[in-house]
GROMACS .gro file of C-alpha atoms in nm:
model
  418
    1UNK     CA    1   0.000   0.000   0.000
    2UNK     CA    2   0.171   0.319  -0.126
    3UNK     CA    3   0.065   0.664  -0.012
    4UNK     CA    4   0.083   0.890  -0.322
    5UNK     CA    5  -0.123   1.243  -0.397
    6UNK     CA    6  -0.082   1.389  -0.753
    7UNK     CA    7  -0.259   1.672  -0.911
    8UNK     CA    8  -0.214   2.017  -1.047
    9UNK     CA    9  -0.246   2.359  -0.894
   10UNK     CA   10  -0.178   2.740  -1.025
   11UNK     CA   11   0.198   2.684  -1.010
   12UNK     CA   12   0.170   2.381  -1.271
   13UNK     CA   13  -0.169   2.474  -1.450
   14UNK     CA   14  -0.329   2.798  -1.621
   15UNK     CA   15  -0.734   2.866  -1.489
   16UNK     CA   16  -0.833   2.698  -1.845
   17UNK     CA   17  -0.707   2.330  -1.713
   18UNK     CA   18  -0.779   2.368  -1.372
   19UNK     CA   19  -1.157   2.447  -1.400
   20UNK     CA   20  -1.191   2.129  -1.605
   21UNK     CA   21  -1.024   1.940  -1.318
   22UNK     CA   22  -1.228   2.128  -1.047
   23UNK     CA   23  -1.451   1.920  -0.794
   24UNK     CA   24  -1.767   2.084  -0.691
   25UNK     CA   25  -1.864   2.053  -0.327
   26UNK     CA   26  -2.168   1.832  -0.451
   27UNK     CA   27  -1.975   1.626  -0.626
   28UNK     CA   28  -1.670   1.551  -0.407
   29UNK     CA   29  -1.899   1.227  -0.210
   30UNK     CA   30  -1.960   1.088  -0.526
   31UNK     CA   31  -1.625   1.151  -0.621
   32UNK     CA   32  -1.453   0.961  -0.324
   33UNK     CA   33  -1.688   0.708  -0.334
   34UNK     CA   34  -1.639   0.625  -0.729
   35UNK     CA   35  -1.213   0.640  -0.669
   36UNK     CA   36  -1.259   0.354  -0.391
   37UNK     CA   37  -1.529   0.164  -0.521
   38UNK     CA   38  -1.330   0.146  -0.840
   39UNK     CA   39  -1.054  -0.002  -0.624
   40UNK     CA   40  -0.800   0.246  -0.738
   41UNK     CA   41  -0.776   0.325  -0.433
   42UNK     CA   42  -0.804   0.157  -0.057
   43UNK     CA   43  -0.810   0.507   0.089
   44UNK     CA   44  -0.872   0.900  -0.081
   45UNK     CA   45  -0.938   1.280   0.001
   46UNK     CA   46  -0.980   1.514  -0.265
   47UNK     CA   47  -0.885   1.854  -0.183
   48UNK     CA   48  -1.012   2.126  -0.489
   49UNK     CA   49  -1.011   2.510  -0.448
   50UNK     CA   50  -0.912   2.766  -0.707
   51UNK     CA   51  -0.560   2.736  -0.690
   52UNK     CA   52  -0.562   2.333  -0.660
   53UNK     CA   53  -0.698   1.980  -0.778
   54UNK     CA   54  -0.539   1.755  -0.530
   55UNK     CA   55  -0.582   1.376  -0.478
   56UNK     CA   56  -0.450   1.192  -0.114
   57UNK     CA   57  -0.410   0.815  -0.136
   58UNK     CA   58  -0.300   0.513  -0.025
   59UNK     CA   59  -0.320   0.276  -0.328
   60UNK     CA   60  -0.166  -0.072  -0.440
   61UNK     CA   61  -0.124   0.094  -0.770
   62UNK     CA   62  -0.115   0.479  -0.844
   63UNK     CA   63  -0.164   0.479  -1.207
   64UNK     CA   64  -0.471   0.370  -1.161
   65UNK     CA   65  -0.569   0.632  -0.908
   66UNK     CA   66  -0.433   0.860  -1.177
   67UNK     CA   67  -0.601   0.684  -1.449
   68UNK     CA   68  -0.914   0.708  -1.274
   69UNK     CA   69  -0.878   1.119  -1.237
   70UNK     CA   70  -0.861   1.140  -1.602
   71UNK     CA   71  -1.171   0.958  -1.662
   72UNK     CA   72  -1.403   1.110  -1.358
   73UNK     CA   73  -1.331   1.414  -1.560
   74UNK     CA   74  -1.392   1.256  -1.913
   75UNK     CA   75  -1.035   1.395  -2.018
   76UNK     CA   76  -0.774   1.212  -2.187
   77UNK     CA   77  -0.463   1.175  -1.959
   78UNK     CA   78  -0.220   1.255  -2.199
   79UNK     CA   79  -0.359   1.644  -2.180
   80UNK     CA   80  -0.311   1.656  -1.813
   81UNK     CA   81   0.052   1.511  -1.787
   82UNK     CA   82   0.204   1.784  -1.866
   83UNK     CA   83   0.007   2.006  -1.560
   84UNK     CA   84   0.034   1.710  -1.303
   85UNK     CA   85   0.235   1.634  -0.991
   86UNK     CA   86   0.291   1.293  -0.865
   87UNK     CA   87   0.444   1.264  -0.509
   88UNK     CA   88   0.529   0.955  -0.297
   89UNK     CA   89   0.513   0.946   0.043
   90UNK     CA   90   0.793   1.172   0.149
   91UNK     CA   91   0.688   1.442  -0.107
   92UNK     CA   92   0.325   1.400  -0.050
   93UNK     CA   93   0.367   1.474   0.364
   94UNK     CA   94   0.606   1.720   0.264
   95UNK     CA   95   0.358   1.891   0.039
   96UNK     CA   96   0.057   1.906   0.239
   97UNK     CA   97   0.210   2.040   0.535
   98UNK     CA   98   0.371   2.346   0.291
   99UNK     CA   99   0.005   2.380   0.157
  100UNK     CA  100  -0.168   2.400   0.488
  101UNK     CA  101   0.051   2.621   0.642
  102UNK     CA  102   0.018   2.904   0.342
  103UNK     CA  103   0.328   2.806   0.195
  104UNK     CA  104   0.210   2.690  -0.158
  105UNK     CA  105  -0.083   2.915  -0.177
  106UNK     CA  106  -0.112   3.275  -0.441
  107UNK     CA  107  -0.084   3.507  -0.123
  108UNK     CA  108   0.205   3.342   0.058
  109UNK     CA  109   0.062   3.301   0.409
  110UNK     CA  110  -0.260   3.335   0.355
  111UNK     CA  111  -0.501   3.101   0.627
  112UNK     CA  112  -0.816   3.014   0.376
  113UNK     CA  113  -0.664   2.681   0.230
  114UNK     CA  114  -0.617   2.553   0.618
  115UNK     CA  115  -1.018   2.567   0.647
  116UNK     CA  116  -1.017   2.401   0.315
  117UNK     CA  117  -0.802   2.136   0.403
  118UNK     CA  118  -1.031   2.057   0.707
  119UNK     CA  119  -1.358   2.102   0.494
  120UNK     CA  120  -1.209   1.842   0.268
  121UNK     CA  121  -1.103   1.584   0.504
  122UNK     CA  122  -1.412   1.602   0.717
  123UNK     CA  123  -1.619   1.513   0.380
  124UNK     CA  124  -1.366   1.189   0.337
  125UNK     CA  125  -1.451   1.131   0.668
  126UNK     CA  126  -1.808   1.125   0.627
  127UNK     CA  127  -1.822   0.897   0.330
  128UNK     CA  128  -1.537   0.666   0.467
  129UNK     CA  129  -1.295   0.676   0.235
  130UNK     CA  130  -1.030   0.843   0.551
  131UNK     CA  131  -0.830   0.516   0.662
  132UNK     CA  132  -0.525   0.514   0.872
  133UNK     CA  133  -0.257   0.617   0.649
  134UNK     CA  134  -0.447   0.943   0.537
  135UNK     CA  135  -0.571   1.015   0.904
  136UNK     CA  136  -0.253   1.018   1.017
  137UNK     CA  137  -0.136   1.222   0.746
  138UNK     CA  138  -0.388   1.483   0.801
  139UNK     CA  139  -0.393   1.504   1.180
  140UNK     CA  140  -0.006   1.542   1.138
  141UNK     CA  141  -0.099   1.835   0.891
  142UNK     CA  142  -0.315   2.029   1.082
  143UNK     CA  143  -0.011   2.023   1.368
  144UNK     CA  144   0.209   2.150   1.158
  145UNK     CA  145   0.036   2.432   1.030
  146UNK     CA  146  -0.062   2.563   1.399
  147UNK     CA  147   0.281   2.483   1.487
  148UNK     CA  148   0.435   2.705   1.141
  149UNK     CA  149   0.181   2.981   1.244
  150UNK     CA  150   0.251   2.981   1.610
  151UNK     CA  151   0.640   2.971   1.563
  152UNK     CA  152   0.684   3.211   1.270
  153UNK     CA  153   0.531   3.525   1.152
  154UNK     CA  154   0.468   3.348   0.825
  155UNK     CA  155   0.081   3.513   0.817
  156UNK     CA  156   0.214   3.863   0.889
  157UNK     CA  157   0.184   4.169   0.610
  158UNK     CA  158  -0.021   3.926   0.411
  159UNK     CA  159  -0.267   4.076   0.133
  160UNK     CA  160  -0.537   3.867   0.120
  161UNK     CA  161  -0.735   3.802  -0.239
  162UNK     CA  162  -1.052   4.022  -0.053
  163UNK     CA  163  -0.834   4.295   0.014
  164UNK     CA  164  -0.653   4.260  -0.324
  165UNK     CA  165  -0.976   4.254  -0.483
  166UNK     CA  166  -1.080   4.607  -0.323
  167UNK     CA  167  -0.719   4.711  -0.434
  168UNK     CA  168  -0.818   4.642  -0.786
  169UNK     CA  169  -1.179   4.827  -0.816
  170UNK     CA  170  -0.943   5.133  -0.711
  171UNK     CA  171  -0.729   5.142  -0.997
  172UNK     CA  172  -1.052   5.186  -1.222
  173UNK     CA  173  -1.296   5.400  -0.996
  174UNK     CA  174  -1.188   5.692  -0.806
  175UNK     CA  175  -1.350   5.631  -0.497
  176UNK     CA  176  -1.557   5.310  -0.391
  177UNK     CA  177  -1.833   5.501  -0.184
  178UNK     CA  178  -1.984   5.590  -0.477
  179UNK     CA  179  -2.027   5.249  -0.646
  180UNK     CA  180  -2.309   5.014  -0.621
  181UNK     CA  181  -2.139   4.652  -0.594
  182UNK     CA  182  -2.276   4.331  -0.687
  183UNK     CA  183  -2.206   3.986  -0.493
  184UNK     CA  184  -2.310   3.683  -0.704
  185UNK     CA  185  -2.275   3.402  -0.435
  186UNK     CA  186  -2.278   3.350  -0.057
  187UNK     CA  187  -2.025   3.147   0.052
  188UNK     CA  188  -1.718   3.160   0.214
  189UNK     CA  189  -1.472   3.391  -0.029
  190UNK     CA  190  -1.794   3.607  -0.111
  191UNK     CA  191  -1.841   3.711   0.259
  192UNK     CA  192  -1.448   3.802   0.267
  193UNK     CA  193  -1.445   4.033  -0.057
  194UNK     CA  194  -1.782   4.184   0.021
  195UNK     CA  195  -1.662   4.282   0.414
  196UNK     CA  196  -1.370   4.419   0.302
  197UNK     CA  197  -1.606   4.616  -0.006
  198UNK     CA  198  -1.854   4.712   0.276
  199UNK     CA  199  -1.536   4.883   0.498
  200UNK     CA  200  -1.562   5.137   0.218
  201UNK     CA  201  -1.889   5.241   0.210
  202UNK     CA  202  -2.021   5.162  -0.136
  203UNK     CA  203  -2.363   5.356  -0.208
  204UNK     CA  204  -2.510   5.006  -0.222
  205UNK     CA  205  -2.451   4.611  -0.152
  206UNK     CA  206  -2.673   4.326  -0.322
  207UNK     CA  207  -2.608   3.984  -0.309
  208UNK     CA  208  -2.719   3.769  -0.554
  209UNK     CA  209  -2.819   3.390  -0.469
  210UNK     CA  210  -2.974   3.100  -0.584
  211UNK     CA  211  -3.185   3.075  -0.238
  212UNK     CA  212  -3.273   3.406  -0.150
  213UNK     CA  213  -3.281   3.314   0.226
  214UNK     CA  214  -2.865   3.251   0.227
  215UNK     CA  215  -2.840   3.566   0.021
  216UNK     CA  216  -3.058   3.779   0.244
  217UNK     CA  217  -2.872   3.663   0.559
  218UNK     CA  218  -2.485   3.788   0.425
  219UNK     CA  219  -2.661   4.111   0.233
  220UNK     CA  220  -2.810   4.169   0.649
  221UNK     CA  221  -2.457   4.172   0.773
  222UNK     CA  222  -2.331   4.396   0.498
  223UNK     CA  223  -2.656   4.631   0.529
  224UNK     CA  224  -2.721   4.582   0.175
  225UNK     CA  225  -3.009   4.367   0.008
  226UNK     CA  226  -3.056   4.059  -0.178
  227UNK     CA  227  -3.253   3.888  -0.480
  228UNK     CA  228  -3.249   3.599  -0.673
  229UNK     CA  229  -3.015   3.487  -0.934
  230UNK     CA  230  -3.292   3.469  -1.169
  231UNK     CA  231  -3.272   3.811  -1.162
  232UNK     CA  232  -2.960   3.924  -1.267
  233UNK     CA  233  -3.055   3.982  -1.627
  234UNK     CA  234  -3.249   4.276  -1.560
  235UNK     CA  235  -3.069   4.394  -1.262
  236UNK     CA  236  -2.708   4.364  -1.412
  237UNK     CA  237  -2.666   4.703  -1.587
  238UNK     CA  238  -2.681   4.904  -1.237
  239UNK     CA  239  -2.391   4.765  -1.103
  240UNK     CA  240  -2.026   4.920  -1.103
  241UNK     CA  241  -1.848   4.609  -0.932
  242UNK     CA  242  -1.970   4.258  -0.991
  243UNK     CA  243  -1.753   3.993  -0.783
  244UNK     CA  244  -1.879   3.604  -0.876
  245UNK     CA  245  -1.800   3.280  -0.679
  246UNK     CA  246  -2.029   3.020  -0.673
  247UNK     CA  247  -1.989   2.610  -0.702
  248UNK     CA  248  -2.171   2.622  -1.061
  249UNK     CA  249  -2.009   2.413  -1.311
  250UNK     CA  250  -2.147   2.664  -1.590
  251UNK     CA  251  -2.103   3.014  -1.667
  252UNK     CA  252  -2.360   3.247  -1.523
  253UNK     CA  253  -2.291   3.556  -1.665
  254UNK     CA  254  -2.254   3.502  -2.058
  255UNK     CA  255  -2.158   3.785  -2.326
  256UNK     CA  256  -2.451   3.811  -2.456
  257UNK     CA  257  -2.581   3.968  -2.067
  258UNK     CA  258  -2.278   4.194  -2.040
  259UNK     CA  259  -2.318   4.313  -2.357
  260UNK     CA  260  -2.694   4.445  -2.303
  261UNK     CA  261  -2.588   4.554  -1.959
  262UNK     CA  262  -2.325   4.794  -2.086
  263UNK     CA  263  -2.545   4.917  -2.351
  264UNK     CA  264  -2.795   4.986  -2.087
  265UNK     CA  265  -2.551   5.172  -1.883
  266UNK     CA  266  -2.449   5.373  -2.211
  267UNK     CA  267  -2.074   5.270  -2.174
  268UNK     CA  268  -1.997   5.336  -1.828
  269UNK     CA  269  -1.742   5.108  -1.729
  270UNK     CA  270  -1.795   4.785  -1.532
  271UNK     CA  271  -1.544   4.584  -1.325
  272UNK     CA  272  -1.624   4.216  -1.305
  273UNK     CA  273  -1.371   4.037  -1.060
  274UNK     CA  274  -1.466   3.650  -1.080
  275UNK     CA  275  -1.322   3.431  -0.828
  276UNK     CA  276  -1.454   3.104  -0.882
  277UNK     CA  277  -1.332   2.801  -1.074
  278UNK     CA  278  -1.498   2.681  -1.262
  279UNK     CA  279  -1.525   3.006  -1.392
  280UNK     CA  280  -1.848   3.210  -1.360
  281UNK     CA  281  -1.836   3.468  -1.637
  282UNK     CA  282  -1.713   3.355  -2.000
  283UNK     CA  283  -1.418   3.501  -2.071
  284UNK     CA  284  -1.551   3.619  -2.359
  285UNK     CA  285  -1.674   3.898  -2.135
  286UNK     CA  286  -1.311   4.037  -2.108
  287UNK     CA  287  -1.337   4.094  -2.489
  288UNK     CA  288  -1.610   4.371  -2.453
  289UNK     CA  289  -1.505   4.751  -2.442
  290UNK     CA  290  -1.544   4.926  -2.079
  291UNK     CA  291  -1.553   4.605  -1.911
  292UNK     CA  292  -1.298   4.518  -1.724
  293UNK     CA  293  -1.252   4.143  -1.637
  294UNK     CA  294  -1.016   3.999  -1.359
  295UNK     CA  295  -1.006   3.636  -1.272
  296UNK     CA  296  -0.855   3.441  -0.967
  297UNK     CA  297  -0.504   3.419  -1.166
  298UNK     CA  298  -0.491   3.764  -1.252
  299UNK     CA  299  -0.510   3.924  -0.920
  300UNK     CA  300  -0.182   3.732  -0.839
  301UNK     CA  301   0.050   4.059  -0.869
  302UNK     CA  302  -0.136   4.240  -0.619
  303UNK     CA  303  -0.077   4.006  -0.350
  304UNK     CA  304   0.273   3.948  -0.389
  305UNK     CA  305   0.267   4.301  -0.164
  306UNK     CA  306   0.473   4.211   0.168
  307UNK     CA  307   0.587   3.837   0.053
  308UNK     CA  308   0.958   3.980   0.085
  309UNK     CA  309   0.929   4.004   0.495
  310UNK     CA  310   0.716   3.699   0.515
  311UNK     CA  311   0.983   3.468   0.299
  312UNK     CA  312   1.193   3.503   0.577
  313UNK     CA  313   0.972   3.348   0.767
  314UNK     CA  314   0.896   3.101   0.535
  315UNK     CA  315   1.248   2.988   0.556
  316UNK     CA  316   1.192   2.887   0.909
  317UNK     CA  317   0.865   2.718   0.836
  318UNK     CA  318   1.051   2.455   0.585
  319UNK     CA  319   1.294   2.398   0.884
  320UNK     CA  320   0.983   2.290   1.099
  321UNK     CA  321   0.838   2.089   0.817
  322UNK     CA  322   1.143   1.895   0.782
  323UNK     CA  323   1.120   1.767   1.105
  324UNK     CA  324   0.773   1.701   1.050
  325UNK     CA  325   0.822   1.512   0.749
  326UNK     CA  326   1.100   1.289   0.893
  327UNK     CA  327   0.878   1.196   1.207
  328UNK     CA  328   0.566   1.117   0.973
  329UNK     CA  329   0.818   0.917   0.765
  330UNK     CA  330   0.921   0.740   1.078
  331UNK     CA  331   0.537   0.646   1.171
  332UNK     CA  332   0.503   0.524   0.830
  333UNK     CA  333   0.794   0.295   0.871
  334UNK     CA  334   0.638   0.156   1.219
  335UNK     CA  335   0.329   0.088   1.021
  336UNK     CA  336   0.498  -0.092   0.774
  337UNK     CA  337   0.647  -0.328   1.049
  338UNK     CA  338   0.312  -0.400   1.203
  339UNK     CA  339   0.211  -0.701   1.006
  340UNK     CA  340   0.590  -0.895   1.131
  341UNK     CA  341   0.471  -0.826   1.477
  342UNK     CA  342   0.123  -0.949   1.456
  343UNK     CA  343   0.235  -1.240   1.233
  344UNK     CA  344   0.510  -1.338   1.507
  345UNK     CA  345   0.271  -1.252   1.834
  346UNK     CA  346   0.091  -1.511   1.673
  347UNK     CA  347   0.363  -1.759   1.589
  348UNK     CA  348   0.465  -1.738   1.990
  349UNK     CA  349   0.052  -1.785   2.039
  350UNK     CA  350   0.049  -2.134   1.824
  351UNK     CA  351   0.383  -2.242   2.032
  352UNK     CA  352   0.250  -2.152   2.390
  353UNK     CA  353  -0.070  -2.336   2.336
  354UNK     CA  354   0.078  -2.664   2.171
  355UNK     CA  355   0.339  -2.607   2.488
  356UNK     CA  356   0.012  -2.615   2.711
  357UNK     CA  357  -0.153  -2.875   2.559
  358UNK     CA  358   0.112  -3.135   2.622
  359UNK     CA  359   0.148  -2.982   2.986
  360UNK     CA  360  -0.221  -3.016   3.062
  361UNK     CA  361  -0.184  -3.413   2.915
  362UNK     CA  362   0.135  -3.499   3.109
  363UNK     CA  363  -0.038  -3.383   3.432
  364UNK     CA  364  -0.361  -3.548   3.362
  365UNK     CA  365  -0.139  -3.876   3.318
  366UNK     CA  366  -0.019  -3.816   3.676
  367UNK     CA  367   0.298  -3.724   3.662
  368UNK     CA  368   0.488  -3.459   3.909
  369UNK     CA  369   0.430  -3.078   3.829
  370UNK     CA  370   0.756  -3.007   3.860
  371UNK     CA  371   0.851  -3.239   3.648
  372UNK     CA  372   0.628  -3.120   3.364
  373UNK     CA  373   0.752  -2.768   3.448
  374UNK     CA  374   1.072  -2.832   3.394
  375UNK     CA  375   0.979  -3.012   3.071
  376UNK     CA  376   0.708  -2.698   2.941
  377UNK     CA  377   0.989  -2.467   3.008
  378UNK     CA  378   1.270  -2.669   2.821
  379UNK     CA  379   1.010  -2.723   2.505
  380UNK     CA  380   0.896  -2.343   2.473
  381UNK     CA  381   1.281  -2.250   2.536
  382UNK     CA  382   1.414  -2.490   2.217
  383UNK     CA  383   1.103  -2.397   1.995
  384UNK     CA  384   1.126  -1.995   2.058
  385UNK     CA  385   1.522  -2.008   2.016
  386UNK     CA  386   1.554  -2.314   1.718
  387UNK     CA  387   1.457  -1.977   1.429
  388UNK     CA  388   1.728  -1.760   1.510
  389UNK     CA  389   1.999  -2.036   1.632
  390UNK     CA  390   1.873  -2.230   1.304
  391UNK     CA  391   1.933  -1.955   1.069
  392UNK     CA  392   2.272  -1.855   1.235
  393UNK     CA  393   2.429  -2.194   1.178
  394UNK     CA  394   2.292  -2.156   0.824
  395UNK     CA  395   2.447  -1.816   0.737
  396UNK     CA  396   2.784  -1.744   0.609
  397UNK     CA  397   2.981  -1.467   0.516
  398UNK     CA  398   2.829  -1.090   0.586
  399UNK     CA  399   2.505  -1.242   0.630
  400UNK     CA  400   2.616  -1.457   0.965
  401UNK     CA  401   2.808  -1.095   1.092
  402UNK     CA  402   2.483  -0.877   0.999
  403UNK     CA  403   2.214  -1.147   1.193
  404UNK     CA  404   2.486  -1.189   1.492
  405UNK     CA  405   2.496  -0.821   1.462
  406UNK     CA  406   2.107  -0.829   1.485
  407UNK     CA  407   1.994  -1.115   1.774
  408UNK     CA  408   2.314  -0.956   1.967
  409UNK     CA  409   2.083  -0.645   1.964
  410UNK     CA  410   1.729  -0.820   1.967
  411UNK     CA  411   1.854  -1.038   2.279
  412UNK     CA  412   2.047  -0.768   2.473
  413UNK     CA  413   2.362  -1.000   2.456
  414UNK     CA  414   2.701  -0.842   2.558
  415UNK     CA  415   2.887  -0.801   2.267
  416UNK     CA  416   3.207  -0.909   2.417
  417UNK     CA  417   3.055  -1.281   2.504
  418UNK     CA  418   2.930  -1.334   2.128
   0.00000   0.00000   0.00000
């Protein structure tokens, strides 16, 4: 059983290949339970965000876990190979405790993909595809990263994508208090863009949902309002600012919308920011004059602000993960010898009752305890030593130095007396 992850992420992949190989929250149980049930895989947790398609296993053959991704996605697998990582064990450990600690994500430091992580791993969880190797993994993951964030100041002077996003919208209007801003979504990255939106005071906040009940509880804490998705194409041309990220697997703003809203707004420009991947709004929509289109990839730039003082720090992280990695490489290692214990536990089992047996017989014969003492001790004594003394007299060569080397150790035997 080999524990392997591979996939791609915004280092390895542009936003075109990674929205094909995007998992949708509804779709990640399914997911899990398809990679297991196909027997690719004895154990799996899927971890897909913006920046990153990963898959965690522990498989008797990883081509066919990888295999298997290709085909969930209905994409040949000689497109993705050029995008992919594959990682064995030592790389894989190494990797997710970089990831989870900010280390590997757009805005170096940054604490979303932790949550992500978790959100991920509590869905494996649920649908029971989380086994021993992968538990262990992941609860060694999660101590890392509060050990990298409590040690260094890897999180400090870090621009989040919210605040980048804000950053953005000021480059093309001159103040934000006078824009009317449109949330499509409610869900996690919505409610950070749209707080840090609301901090300036826009002339007016709508969120846009497909239940109007989710919608009108974020647009309450932003003291805007909210409506219906269904609603958008007659509500569109109003908006300034238009930030999208849902969990739809198909555009929801198409060209044919934008270009209607702009005409409506008589060329006024419009800044679309759309964080979600799969992507919400065709990118056709960055064609169109006065429109100006930013997706997840593009706002990269912005955030590199303060990653000089916090690369210091990520220095000292990779110090800690080293550590980390060697100790989760040492557990592995432990679990690897677990089947030679259990198998000889049990071999000393079968030779302790057959030992008993004939003890129980000799005394039910009559004959003096001590004398079938002596004779139970003398039998489990030549049957537990008779392996090793057996395959000493045997040996020759190195391999006789190496095992005297070896049942010196096992037996605590003074060197000086072998």
């Amino acid at each position: 059983m080999h524990l392997v992850a591979f996939g791609l992420n915004h280092h390895t992949a542009p936003l075109a290949i990674r929205e094909k190989l995007a998992f949708p929250a509804e779709t990640l149980p399914s997911a899990l339970a398809s990679l297991v049930g196909s027997h690719a895989a004895r154990e799996a947790a899927i971890v897909s965000t913006c920046n990153r398609t990963e898959v965690y296993c522990a498989a008797n053959d990883p081509d066919a876990a990888l295999a298997w991704l290709a085909a969930f996605h209905r994409m040949d697998a000689a497109e993705l190979a050029p995008y992919l990582y594959r990682l064995d064990a030592s790389s894989a450990a190494r990797h997710a405790f970089r990831v989870a600690s900010g280390l590997d994500s757009m805005v170096l430091g940054e604490t979303q993909i932790l949550g992500q992580i978790k959100d991920a791993i509590r869905v494996a969880e649920h649908e029971g595809t989380l086994g021993t190797m992968l538990n262990g993994l992941f609860q060694r993951t999660f101590a890392v990263a509060k050990e990298v964030r409590s040690k260094t100041a890897i999180g400090a002077s870090s621009v989040s994508m919210a605040a980048a996003a804000v950053k953005l919208a000021e480059q093309i209007f001159p103040t934000i208090s006078e824009l009317k801003v449109l949330f499509i979504g409610a869900g996690e990255m919505i409610e950070l863009v749209a707080t840090h939106f609301a901090a300036r005071n826009p002339s007016c906040i709508t969120v846009a949902n497909r239940t109007l009940e989710r919608g009108e509880k974020l647009a309450a804490q932003l003291g805007g309002n909210a409506m219906l998705l269904s609603e958008l194409p007659e509500s569109l041309a109003r908006y300034d600012v238009v930030v999208s990220s849902t969990a739809s697997t198909l555009p929801i703003v198409g060209k044919g919308l934008v270009e209607r809203a702009i005409k409506a707004r008589r060329h006024r420009p419009m800044f679309m920011l759309d964080l979600a991947v799969p992507r919400d709004i065709e990118a056709e929509v960055g064609e169109l004059n006065d429109v100006f289109l930013y997706s997840v990839d593009d706002i990269a730039n912005i955030v590199e602000v303060g990653r000089e003082a916090r690369q210091v720090a990520a220095e000292q992280a990779e110090v800690i993960i080293r550590e980390r990695v060697d100790e989760f490489l040492g557990w592995l290692k432990q679990r690897d010898s677990v089947p030679t214990i259990r198998a000889l536990r049990d071999e000393g089992e079968r030779i302790r009752r057959h030992a008993i047996d004939a003890a129980l017989k000799q005394l039910a014969k009559g004959e003096p305890a001590e004398q079938v003492l002596e004779a139970l001790s003398k039998q489990l004594t030549n049957k537990l030593l008779h392996p090793p003394t057996q395959a000493l007299s045997q040996a020759r060569g190195d391999e006789q130095d190496a095992l005297i080397d070896t049942i010196a150790r096992l037996y605590r035997l003074n060197r000086s007396d072998v």
